[in-house]
Coordinates of N, CA and C in Angstrom, one line a residue:
M201 N 12.6 9.1 2.2 CA 11.9 8.9 3.3 C 11.8 7.4 3.7
R202 N 12.2 7.0 4.9 CA 12.0 5.8 5.6 C 10.6 5.0 5.8
I203 N 10.0 4.3 5.2 CA 8.8 4.0 5.5 C 8.7 2.2 5.8
I204 N 8.0 2.0 6.8 CA 7.9 0.7 7.2 C 6.1 0.4 7.1
I205 N 5.8 -1.0 6.7 CA 4.7 -1.4 6.2 C 4.6 -2.5 7.1
A206 N 3.5 -2.7 7.9 CA 3.4 -4.0 8.6 C 2.0 -4.6 7.8
G207 N 2.5 -5.8 7.2 CA 1.3 -6.8 6.9 C 1.4 -6.7 5.2
A208 N 2.0 -7.9 4.6 CA 1.8 -7.8 3.1 C 1.0 -8.6 2.3
G209 N -0.2 -8.3 2.9 CA -1.5 -8.5 2.2 C -1.8 -7.6 1.0
R210 N -2.8 -7.8 0.4 CA -3.2 -7.0 -0.8 C -2.9 -5.6 -0.6
L211 N -3.4 -4.9 0.7 CA -3.0 -3.6 0.4 C -1.7 -3.0 0.8
G212 N -1.2 -3.9 1.9 CA 0.3 -3.6 2.4 C 1.2 -3.6 0.9
T213 N 1.0 -4.8 0.3 CA 1.8 -4.8 -1.3 C 1.6 -3.7 -2.2
Q214 N 0.3 -3.2 -2.2 CA 0.0 -2.1 -3.5 C 0.7 -0.8 -2.8
I215 N 0.7 -0.7 -1.4 CA 1.2 0.6 -0.9 C 2.8 0.4 -1.1
A216 N 3.3 -0.5 -0.9 CA 4.7 -0.6 -1.2 C 5.1 -0.6 -2.6
Q217 N 4.1 -1.0 -3.5 CA 4.5 -1.0 -4.8 C 4.8 0.5 -5.3
V218 N 3.8 1.6 -4.7 CA 3.4 3.0 -5.2 C 4.5 3.6 -4.5
L219 N 4.6 3.5 -3.0 CA 5.5 4.3 -2.4 C 6.9 4.1 -2.5
G220 N 7.3 2.8 -2.9 CA 8.5 2.2 -3.0 C 8.8 2.9 -4.4
G221 N 7.9 2.9 -5.5 CA 8.1 3.1 -6.7 C 8.5 4.7 -6.8
T222 N 8.4 5.6 -5.9 CA 8.7 7.0 -5.8 C 10.0 7.5 -5.2
G223 N 10.6 6.3 -4.9 CA 12.0 6.6 -4.4 C 12.2 6.6 -3.0
N224 N 11.3 6.3 -2.0 CA 11.4 5.9 -0.7 C 12.0 4.5 -0.5
Q225 N 12.5 4.4 0.7 CA 13.0 3.4 1.2 C 12.2 2.8 2.1
V226 N 11.6 1.6 1.3 CA 10.2 1.2 2.0 C 10.8 -0.5 2.5
T227 N 10.2 -0.6 3.8 CA 10.2 -2.1 4.4 C 9.0 -2.5 4.5
L228 N 8.9 -3.7 3.9 CA 7.7 -4.6 4.4 C 7.5 -5.7 4.9
L229 N 6.9 -5.9 6.0 CA 7.0 -6.8 7.1 C 5.8 -7.9 7.2
D230 N 6.0 -9.3 7.2 CA 4.9 -9.9 7.4 C 5.4 -11.5 7.9
Q231 N 4.4 -12.0 8.8 CA 4.8 -13.2 9.5 C 5.0 -14.4 8.5
D232 N 4.2 -14.4 7.3 CA 4.0 -15.6 6.4 C 5.3 -15.5 5.7
D233 N 6.2 -16.6 6.0 CA 7.7 -16.8 5.2 C 7.3 -17.3 4.0
D234 N 6.2 -18.0 3.4 CA 5.9 -18.1 2.0 C 5.4 -17.0 1.3
R235 N 4.8 -16.2 2.0 CA 4.4 -14.9 1.4 C 5.7 -14.0 1.1
V236 N 6.4 -13.7 2.2 CA 7.5 -13.3 2.0 C 8.6 -13.6 0.8
A237 N 8.9 -14.8 0.8 CA 9.7 -15.5 -0.2 C 8.8 -15.2 -1.6
A238 N 7.6 -15.3 -1.5 CA 7.0 -15.0 -2.9 C 7.2 -13.3 -3.4
L239 N 7.2 -12.5 -2.6 CA 7.5 -11.2 -3.0 C 8.8 -10.5 -2.9
R240 N 9.7 -11.3 -2.6 CA 11.2 -10.9 -2.6 C 11.3 -10.5 -3.9
D241 N 12.0 -9.5 -4.2 CA 12.6 -9.3 -5.5 C 11.4 -8.9 -6.7
R242 N 10.1 -8.7 -6.4 CA 9.1 -8.4 -7.1 C 8.8 -7.1 -6.4
L243 N 8.9 -6.3 -5.5 CA 8.5 -5.0 -5.3 C 9.7 -4.1 -5.1
P244 N 9.5 -2.7 -5.4 CA 10.8 -1.8 -5.0 C 10.8 -1.6 -3.5
A245 N 11.0 -2.7 -2.9 CA 10.9 -2.6 -1.1 C 11.7 -3.7 -0.9
E246 N 12.1 -3.6 0.4 CA 12.7 -4.7 1.1 C 11.6 -5.6 1.7
V247 N 11.5 -6.6 1.5 CA 10.3 -7.6 2.0 C 11.0 -8.4 3.1
R248 N 10.6 -8.5 4.5 CA 11.4 -9.1 5.5 C 10.3 -10.1 6.4
A249 N 10.6 -11.3 6.6 CA 9.6 -12.0 7.5 C 9.8 -11.5 9.1
G250 N 8.9 -11.7 9.6 CA 9.0 -11.2 11.1 C 7.5 -10.5 11.6
D251 N 7.4 -10.7 12.7 CA 6.2 -10.2 13.6 C 6.4 -8.9 14.1
A252 N 5.5 -8.0 13.2 CA 5.6 -6.5 13.4 C 5.3 -6.2 15.0
C253 N 4.5 -6.9 15.7 CA 4.2 -6.6 16.7 C 5.2 -7.0 17.8
E254 N 6.4 -7.5 17.5 CA 7.6 -7.8 18.3 C 8.5 -6.5 18.2
P255 N 9.1 -5.8 19.2 CA 9.8 -4.7 19.1 C 11.3 -5.0 18.3
G256 N 11.7 -6.2 18.6 CA 12.8 -6.7 18.0 C 12.8 -6.6 16.4
V257 N 11.7 -6.6 15.9 CA 11.5 -7.1 14.5 C 11.3 -5.7 14.2
L258 N 10.7 -4.7 14.6 CA 10.6 -3.4 14.2 C 11.9 -2.5 14.2
E259 N 12.7 -2.9 15.4 CA 14.0 -2.4 15.3 C 14.8 -2.9 14.3
D260 N 14.9 -4.2 14.1 CA 15.7 -4.7 13.1 C 15.2 -4.2 11.7
A261 N 14.1 -3.6 11.5 CA 13.3 -3.0 10.2 C 13.9 -1.7 10.1
G262 N 14.4 -1.2 11.2 CA 14.9 0.4 11.0 C 14.1 1.3 11.6
A263 N 13.1 0.7 12.9 CA 12.0 1.7 13.1 C 12.5 3.0 14.0
H264 N 13.7 2.8 14.5 CA 14.3 4.1 14.9 C 14.5 5.1 14.2
A265 N 14.7 5.1 13.0 CA 15.1 6.2 12.2 C 13.9 6.2 11.1
A266 N 12.6 5.5 11.2 CA 11.5 5.7 10.1 C 10.6 6.6 10.4
D267 N 10.4 7.3 9.2 CA 9.4 8.4 9.0 C 7.9 8.0 9.1
L268 N 7.6 6.9 8.9 CA 6.2 6.5 8.7 C 6.1 5.3 8.7
V269 N 5.3 4.6 9.7 CA 4.7 3.7 9.8 C 3.2 3.3 9.4
V270 N 2.9 2.2 8.5 CA 1.6 1.9 8.3 C 1.3 0.6 8.5
A271 N 0.5 0.4 9.4 CA 0.1 -0.8 9.7 C -1.2 -1.3 9.3
T272 N -1.1 -2.3 8.3 CA -2.1 -2.8 7.4 C -2.6 -4.5 7.6
T273 N -2.3 -4.8 8.6 CA -2.5 -6.3 8.9 C -4.2 -6.6 8.9
G274 N -4.6 -7.9 8.6 CA -6.1 -7.9 8.8 C -6.5 -8.2 10.1
E275 N -5.7 -7.9 11.4 CA -6.2 -8.0 12.4 C -6.0 -6.5 13.5
D276 N -7.2 -6.0 13.8 CA -7.0 -4.7 14.3 C -6.2 -4.6 15.6
E277 N -6.3 -5.9 16.3 CA -5.2 -5.9 17.7 C -3.9 -5.8 17.3
D278 N -3.5 -6.4 16.1 CA -2.1 -6.2 15.8 C -1.7 -5.0 15.3
N279 N -2.6 -4.5 14.5 CA -2.4 -3.0 14.1 C -2.2 -1.9 15.1
L280 N -2.9 -2.4 16.2 CA -2.8 -1.3 17.3 C -1.8 -1.5 18.3
V281 N -1.1 -2.7 18.3 CA 0.2 -3.0 18.9 C 1.4 -2.3 18.2
V282 N 1.1 -2.5 16.7 CA 2.2 -2.0 15.9 C 2.2 -0.4 16.0
S283 N 0.8 0.3 16.1 CA 0.9 1.5 16.2 C 1.8 2.1 17.6
L284 N 1.0 1.4 18.4 CA 1.8 1.8 20.0 C 3.2 1.7 19.9
L285 N 3.9 0.5 19.7 CA 5.3 0.4 19.4 C 6.0 1.4 18.7
A286 N 5.2 1.6 17.7 CA 5.9 2.6 16.8 C 6.0 4.0 17.4
K287 N 5.1 4.7 17.8 CA 4.9 5.7 18.5 C 5.5 5.8 20.0
R288 N 5.1 4.9 20.7 CA 5.8 5.1 22.0 C 7.2 4.7 22.3
Q289 N 7.8 3.5 21.6 CA 9.0 3.0 22.0 C 10.1 3.8 20.9
F290 N 9.7 3.9 19.3 CA 10.4 4.2 18.7 C 10.3 5.7 18.1
K291 N 9.3 6.4 18.6 CA 9.1 7.7 18.1 C 8.8 8.0 17.0
V292 N 8.1 7.3 16.1 CA 8.1 7.2 14.7 C 7.1 8.7 14.7
P293 N 7.3 9.5 13.7 CA 6.6 10.9 13.7 C 5.1 10.7 13.0
R294 N 5.1 9.6 12.1 CA 3.6 9.5 11.6 C 3.5 8.1 11.5
V295 N 2.1 8.0 12.0 CA 1.7 6.3 12.2 C 0.2 6.2 11.6
I296 N 0.1 5.3 10.9 CA -1.2 5.2 9.9 C -1.8 3.9 10.1
A297 N -3.0 3.6 10.7 CA -3.5 2.1 10.8 C -4.8 1.9 10.2
R298 N -4.7 0.8 9.8 CA -5.9 0.2 8.7 C -7.2 -0.3 10.1
V299 N -8.4 0.2 9.8 CA -9.4 -0.5 10.7 C -10.1 -1.4 10.4
N300 N -10.0 -2.5 10.5 CA -10.8 -3.7 9.7 C -12.2 -3.7 10.1
D301 N -12.4 -3.6 11.2 CA -13.8 -3.7 12.1 C -14.2 -2.2 12.7
D302 N -15.3 -1.9 11.9 CA -15.6 -0.6 12.2 C -16.1 -0.2 14.0
D303 N -16.4 -1.5 14.5 CA -16.7 -1.7 15.8 C -15.6 -1.3 16.6
N304 N -14.4 -1.4 16.2 CA -13.2 -1.3 17.0 C -12.4 0.2 16.6
A305 N -13.4 1.1 15.8 CA -12.6 2.4 15.3 C -12.4 3.2 16.4
W306 N -13.1 3.2 17.4 CA -12.8 4.0 18.6 C -11.6 4.0 19.3
L307 N -10.9 3.0 19.2 CA -9.6 2.3 19.7 C -8.6 3.1 19.0
F308 N -8.6 3.5 17.9 CA -7.6 3.9 17.0 C -7.4 5.4 17.3
T309 N -6.7 5.6 18.4 CA -6.6 7.3 18.5 C -5.3 7.3 18.6
Q310 N -4.8 8.7 19.2 CA -3.5 8.8 19.5 C -2.9 8.0 20.9
H311 N -4.2 7.9 21.6 CA -3.5 7.1 23.2 C -3.1 5.5 22.6
W312 N -3.4 5.0 21.6 CA -2.8 3.9 20.8 C -1.6 4.0 20.0
G313 N -1.2 5.5 19.8 CA -0.2 5.8 18.9 C -0.8 6.1 17.2
V314 N -1.9 5.8 17.2 CA -2.5 6.2 15.9 C -2.6 7.5 15.5
D315 N -2.2 8.0 14.6 CA -2.2 9.3 14.1 C -3.2 9.8 13.0
T316 N -3.4 8.6 12.3 CA -4.4 8.5 11.3 C -5.2 7.3 11.2
A317 N -6.3 6.9 11.3 CA -7.1 5.6 11.3 C -7.8 5.7 9.7
V318 N -7.6 4.7 9.0 CA -7.9 4.8 7.8 C -9.2 3.5 7.7
P319 N -10.4 3.5 7.4 CA -11.4 2.2 7.3 C -11.1 1.6 6.4
A320 N -11.3 0.1 6.3 CA -10.9 -0.9 5.4 C -11.4 -0.6 4.3
A321 N -12.8 -0.3 4.2 CA -13.4 0.3 2.8 C -12.8 1.2 2.2
A322 N -11.8 2.0 2.7 CA -11.3 3.3 2.0 C -10.7 2.7 0.8
P323 N -10.5 3.5 -0.3 CA -9.5 3.1 -1.6 C -8.0 3.2 -1.1
L324 N -7.3 2.5 -2.0 CA -5.7 2.8 -1.8 C -5.5 4.2 -1.8
V325 N -6.1 4.8 -2.7 CA -5.6 6.2 -2.9 C -5.9 7.0 -1.8
S326 N -6.8 6.7 -1.0 CA -7.3 7.6 0.1 C -6.2 7.4 1.3
L327 N -5.6 5.8 1.4 CA -4.5 5.7 2.7 C -3.4 6.1 2.0
V328 N -3.0 6.3 0.8 CA -1.7 6.8 0.2 C -1.9 8.4 0.6
E329 N -2.9 9.0 0.2 CA -3.0 10.6 0.4 C -2.9 10.8 2.0
E330 N -3.4 9.7 2.8 CA -3.1 10.1 4.3 C -1.9 10.0 4.6
A331 N -1.0 9.2 4.0 CA 0.4 9.1 4.2 C 1.0 10.2 3.7
T332 N 0.7 10.9 2.6 CA 1.7 11.9 2.0 C 1.0 13.5 2.6
S333 N 0.1 13.2 3.2 CA -0.6 14.8 3.5 C 0.0 15.4 4.6
A334 N 0.8 14.7 5.5 CA 1.7 15.2 6.6 C 3.2 15.3 6.3
S335 N 3.3 14.6 5.3 CA 5.0 14.7 4.7 C 5.4 15.7 4.3
D336 N 6.6 16.1 4.4 CA 7.7 17.2 3.8 C 8.4 16.4 2.6
T337 N 8.3 15.1 2.5 CA 9.2 14.4 1.6 C 8.7 14.7 0.1
V338 N 9.5 15.4 -0.8 CA 9.3 15.6 -1.8 C 8.6 14.7 -2.8
A339 N 9.2 13.6 -2.9 CA 8.8 12.2 -3.6 C 7.3 11.8 -3.4
L340 N 6.8 12.1 -2.2 CA 5.7 11.7 -1.6 C 4.8 13.2 -2.0
L341 N 5.1 14.0 -1.7 CA 4.1 15.2 -2.2 C 3.9 15.4 -3.8
R342 N 5.2 14.9 -4.5 CA 4.6 14.5 -5.9 C 3.4 13.8 -6.1
L343 N 3.3 12.5 -5.1 CA 2.1 12.0 -5.3 C 0.8 12.6 -5.4
S344 N 0.7 13.3 -4.7 CA -0.6 14.1 -4.3 C -0.8 15.4 -4.4
K345 N 0.3 16.2 -4.0 CA 0.2 17.8 -4.0 C 0.6 18.3 -5.5
A346 N 1.4 17.6 -6.2 CA 1.6 18.1 -7.5 C 0.6 17.5 -8.6
G347 N -0.3 16.8 -8.1 CA -1.2 16.6 -9.4 C -1.0 15.1 -9.9
V348 N -0.1 14.1 -9.2 CA 0.2 12.9 -9.7 C -1.1 12.0 -9.0
N349 N -1.9 11.6 -9.7 CA -3.3 10.6 -9.1 C -2.9 9.3 -9.1
V350 N -3.5 8.7 -8.0 CA -3.4 7.1 -8.1 C -4.9 6.6 -8.3
I351 N -4.6 5.8 -9.4 CA -6.2 5.5 -9.9 C -6.3 4.0 -10.1
E352 N -7.2 3.1 -9.4 CA -7.2 1.5 -9.4 C -8.4 1.3 -10.1
T353 N -8.6 0.0 -10.8 CA -9.4 -0.5 -11.7 C -9.3 -1.9 -11.8
T354 N -10.5 -2.6 -11.6 CA -10.4 -4.0 -11.6 C -10.8 -4.7 -13.1
I355 N -10.3 -5.5 -13.3 CA -10.7 -6.2 -14.7 C -12.0 -7.1 -14.4
G356 N -13.0 -6.6 -15.2 CA -14.0 -7.7 -15.0 C -14.3 -8.7 -16.0
P357 N -15.5 -9.6 -15.9 CA -15.6 -10.5 -16.8 C -16.0 -10.0 -18.4
R358 N -16.3 -8.8 -18.3 CA -16.5 -8.1 -19.5 C -15.7 -7.0 -20.1
S359 N -14.7 -6.9 -19.3 CA -13.7 -5.7 -19.4 C -13.2 -6.1 -21.0
R360 N -12.9 -5.2 -21.9 CA -12.3 -5.2 -23.1 C -10.6 -5.7 -22.9
A361 N -10.2 -5.4 -21.8 CA -8.8 -5.9 -21.7 C -8.7 -7.2 -21.0
A362 N -9.3 -7.8 -20.6 CA -9.2 -9.5 -20.2 C -9.0 -10.0 -21.4
G363 N -8.0 -11.0 -21.2 CA -7.4 -11.8 -22.0 C -6.4 -11.2 -23.0
R364 N -6.3 -9.8 -23.0 CA -5.3 -9.4 -23.8 C -4.1 -8.7 -23.0
A365 N -2.8 -8.9 -23.8 CA -1.6 -8.4 -23.5 C -1.7 -6.8 -23.0
L366 N -0.9 -6.4 -21.9 CA -0.8 -5.4 -21.5 C -0.5 -4.2 -22.9
G367 N 0.4 -4.6 -23.3 CA 1.0 -4.0 -24.6 C 0.4 -3.8 -25.7
E368 N -0.9 -4.5 -25.8 CA -1.9 -4.4 -27.0 C -2.9 -3.1 -26.6
L369 N -3.1 -2.6 -25.6 CA -3.9 -1.8 -24.9 C -3.4 -0.3 -25.5
A370 N -4.5 0.4 -26.1 CA -4.5 1.8 -26.4 C -4.0 2.7 -25.1
V371 N -3.0 2.8 -24.2 CA -2.8 3.7 -23.0 C -2.3 4.9 -23.5
P372 N -3.2 6.0 -23.4 CA -2.8 7.4 -23.5 C -1.5 7.6 -23.1
P373 N -0.6 8.6 -23.5 CA 0.4 9.2 -23.0 C -0.1 9.8 -21.8
G374 N 1.4 9.8 -20.7 CA 0.5 10.3 -19.8 C 0.3 9.5 -18.4
I375 N -0.3 8.3 -18.9 CA -0.7 7.4 -17.9 C 0.3 6.3 -17.7
V376 N 0.8 6.0 -16.8 CA 1.7 4.8 -16.4 C 1.1 4.0 -15.7
V377 N 1.2 2.5 -16.1 CA 0.5 1.5 -15.3 C 1.6 1.1 -14.3
A378 N 1.6 1.3 -12.9 CA 2.5 1.0 -11.8 C 2.7 -0.8 -11.5
A379 N 1.5 -1.0 -11.4 CA 1.4 -2.6 -11.2 C 0.1 -3.2 -11.4
V380 N 0.6 -4.6 -11.6 CA -0.8 -5.3 -11.8 C -0.9 -6.5 -10.6
V381 N -2.1 -6.4 -9.8 CA -2.0 -7.2 -8.3 C -2.9 -8.2 -8.9
R382 N -2.5 -9.5 -8.9 CA -3.2 -10.7 -9.3 C -3.4 -11.4 -8.1
G383 N -4.5 -11.9 -7.3 CA -4.6 -12.7 -6.4 C -3.5 -12.0 -5.2
G384 N -3.7 -10.8 -4.9 CA -3.0 -10.3 -3.9 C -1.3 -10.2 -4.1
D385 N -0.9 -10.6 -5.2 CA 0.7 -10.4 -5.4 C 0.8 -9.3 -6.6
P386 N 1.7 -8.4 -6.7 CA 2.0 -7.4 -7.5 C 2.9 -8.2 -8.7
L387 N 2.2 -7.8 -9.6 CA 3.0 -8.1 -10.9 C 3.9 -7.2 -11.8
T388 N 4.8 -7.3 -12.0 CA 5.5 -6.4 -12.8 C 4.8 -6.1 -14.2
P389 N 4.6 -4.6 -14.6 CA 3.3 -4.3 -15.6 C 4.1 -4.7 -17.0
A390 N 4.7 -5.8 -17.3 CA 5.4 -5.9 -18.9 C 4.4 -5.8 -19.9
A391 N 5.0 -5.7 -21.0 CA 4.2 -5.4 -22.1 C 3.4 -6.5 -22.5
D392 N 4.2 -7.7 -22.3 CA 3.5 -9.2 -23.0 C 2.4 -9.6 -21.8
L393 N 2.4 -9.2 -20.4 CA 1.6 -9.8 -19.5 C 0.0 -9.6 -20.0
E394 N -0.3 -10.9 -20.1 CA -1.9 -11.0 -20.3 C -2.8 -10.7 -19.3
L395 N -3.7 -10.0 -19.4 CA -4.8 -9.5 -18.1 C -5.9 -10.6 -18.0
R396 N -6.1 -10.8 -16.7 CA -7.0 -11.5 -16.4 C -8.4 -11.2 -15.8
E397 N -9.5 -11.8 -15.5 CA -10.6 -11.2 -14.9 C -10.0 -11.1 -13.3
G398 N -10.3 -10.1 -12.9 CA -9.9 -10.0 -11.2 C -8.5 -9.3 -11.2
D399 N -8.0 -9.2 -12.1 CA -6.7 -8.5 -12.1 C -6.7 -6.9 -11.7
E400 N -6.1 -6.3 -10.7 CA -6.5 -5.0 -10.2 C -5.1 -4.4 -11.0
I401 N -5.5 -3.2 -11.6 CA -4.5 -2.2 -12.1 C -4.1 -1.2 -11.4
L402 N -3.0 -0.7 -11.1 CA -2.8 0.6 -10.3 C -2.0 1.6 -11.4
V403 N -2.7 2.7 -11.9 CA -2.2 3.6 -12.8 C -1.9 4.7 -12.0
L404 N -0.8 5.5 -12.7 CA -0.5 7.1 -12.1 C -0.3 7.8 -12.9
S405 N -0.8 8.9 -13.1 CA -1.0 9.7 -14.0 C -1.2 11.5 -13.3
H406 N -0.7 12.5 -14.4 CA -0.9 13.7 -14.1 C -2.3 14.2 -14.2
T407 N -2.7 13.5 -15.5 CA -3.9 14.4 -16.0 C -5.1 13.3 -16.3
A408 N -5.0 12.2 -16.2 CA -6.1 11.1 -16.3 C -6.9 11.3 -15.4
T409 N -8.5 11.1 -15.9 CA -9.5 11.1 -15.1 C -10.0 9.5 -14.8
E410 N -10.9 9.2 -14.1 CA -11.0 7.7 -13.7 C -11.8 7.6 -14.8
S411 N -12.7 8.2 -15.7 CA -13.3 7.6 -16.8 C -12.4 7.4 -17.9
E412 N -11.6 8.2 -18.1 CA -10.4 7.7 -19.3 C -9.6 6.5 -18.9
V413 N -9.5 6.5 -17.5 CA -8.8 4.9 -17.3 C -10.0 3.7 -17.6
H414 N -11.0 4.0 -17.0 CA -12.1 3.0 -17.4 C -12.0 2.7 -18.7
A415 N -12.1 3.8 -19.7 CA -12.2 3.3 -21.1 C -11.3 2.6 -21.6
V416 N -9.9 2.9 -20.9 CA -8.8 1.9 -21.5 C -9.1 0.4 -21.3
F417 N -9.4 0.1 -20.0 CA -9.4 -1.2 -19.4 C -10.8 -1.9 -19.5
Q418 N -12.0 -1.0 -19.2 CA -13.0 -1.7 -19.3 C -14.0 -1.9 -20.4

């Protein structure tokens, strides 16, 4: 499945990490050259500099062949423009947009090219599930329909995992740490990576519950 994500902030990079890790062809777009440079080669996605509100940028990113566009920038007007271009100009079958300000939610309709609007307060798993719910791509369906859950937990000041290397934690079989997000940047979950307060851990599992993941990291 070909996916374009507009906005390489925390949410955009997390989605790229999860969906790119399931074998999809993911392109992540952002206007910030420094952010793009920092993320290159650190995600299972192609990270490109450019304003997704520009038709030429979307075209160069492969919008004509995209199956899904996800607009996750921090500006509602940008997310609406990206959605409208994706749906009207490039005929993208599925467009999902993040709503940053609840007062603007009424705008996020099919009139603006938005198939599904996701509130900013919604957790990552909700947005991923929205992306997979209307998809017939097997790799994505495994994520939600075949029992693979995405669970997010944040290392707090009292977390037992704070200050410890990831490999030191007793992670039960069946739980896979997909990414560690620090300051908005995804890190490779290597065994020697020392976890810090504020780190966000993305976990994939067929069987683990939120309480079981909590027990490992908190």
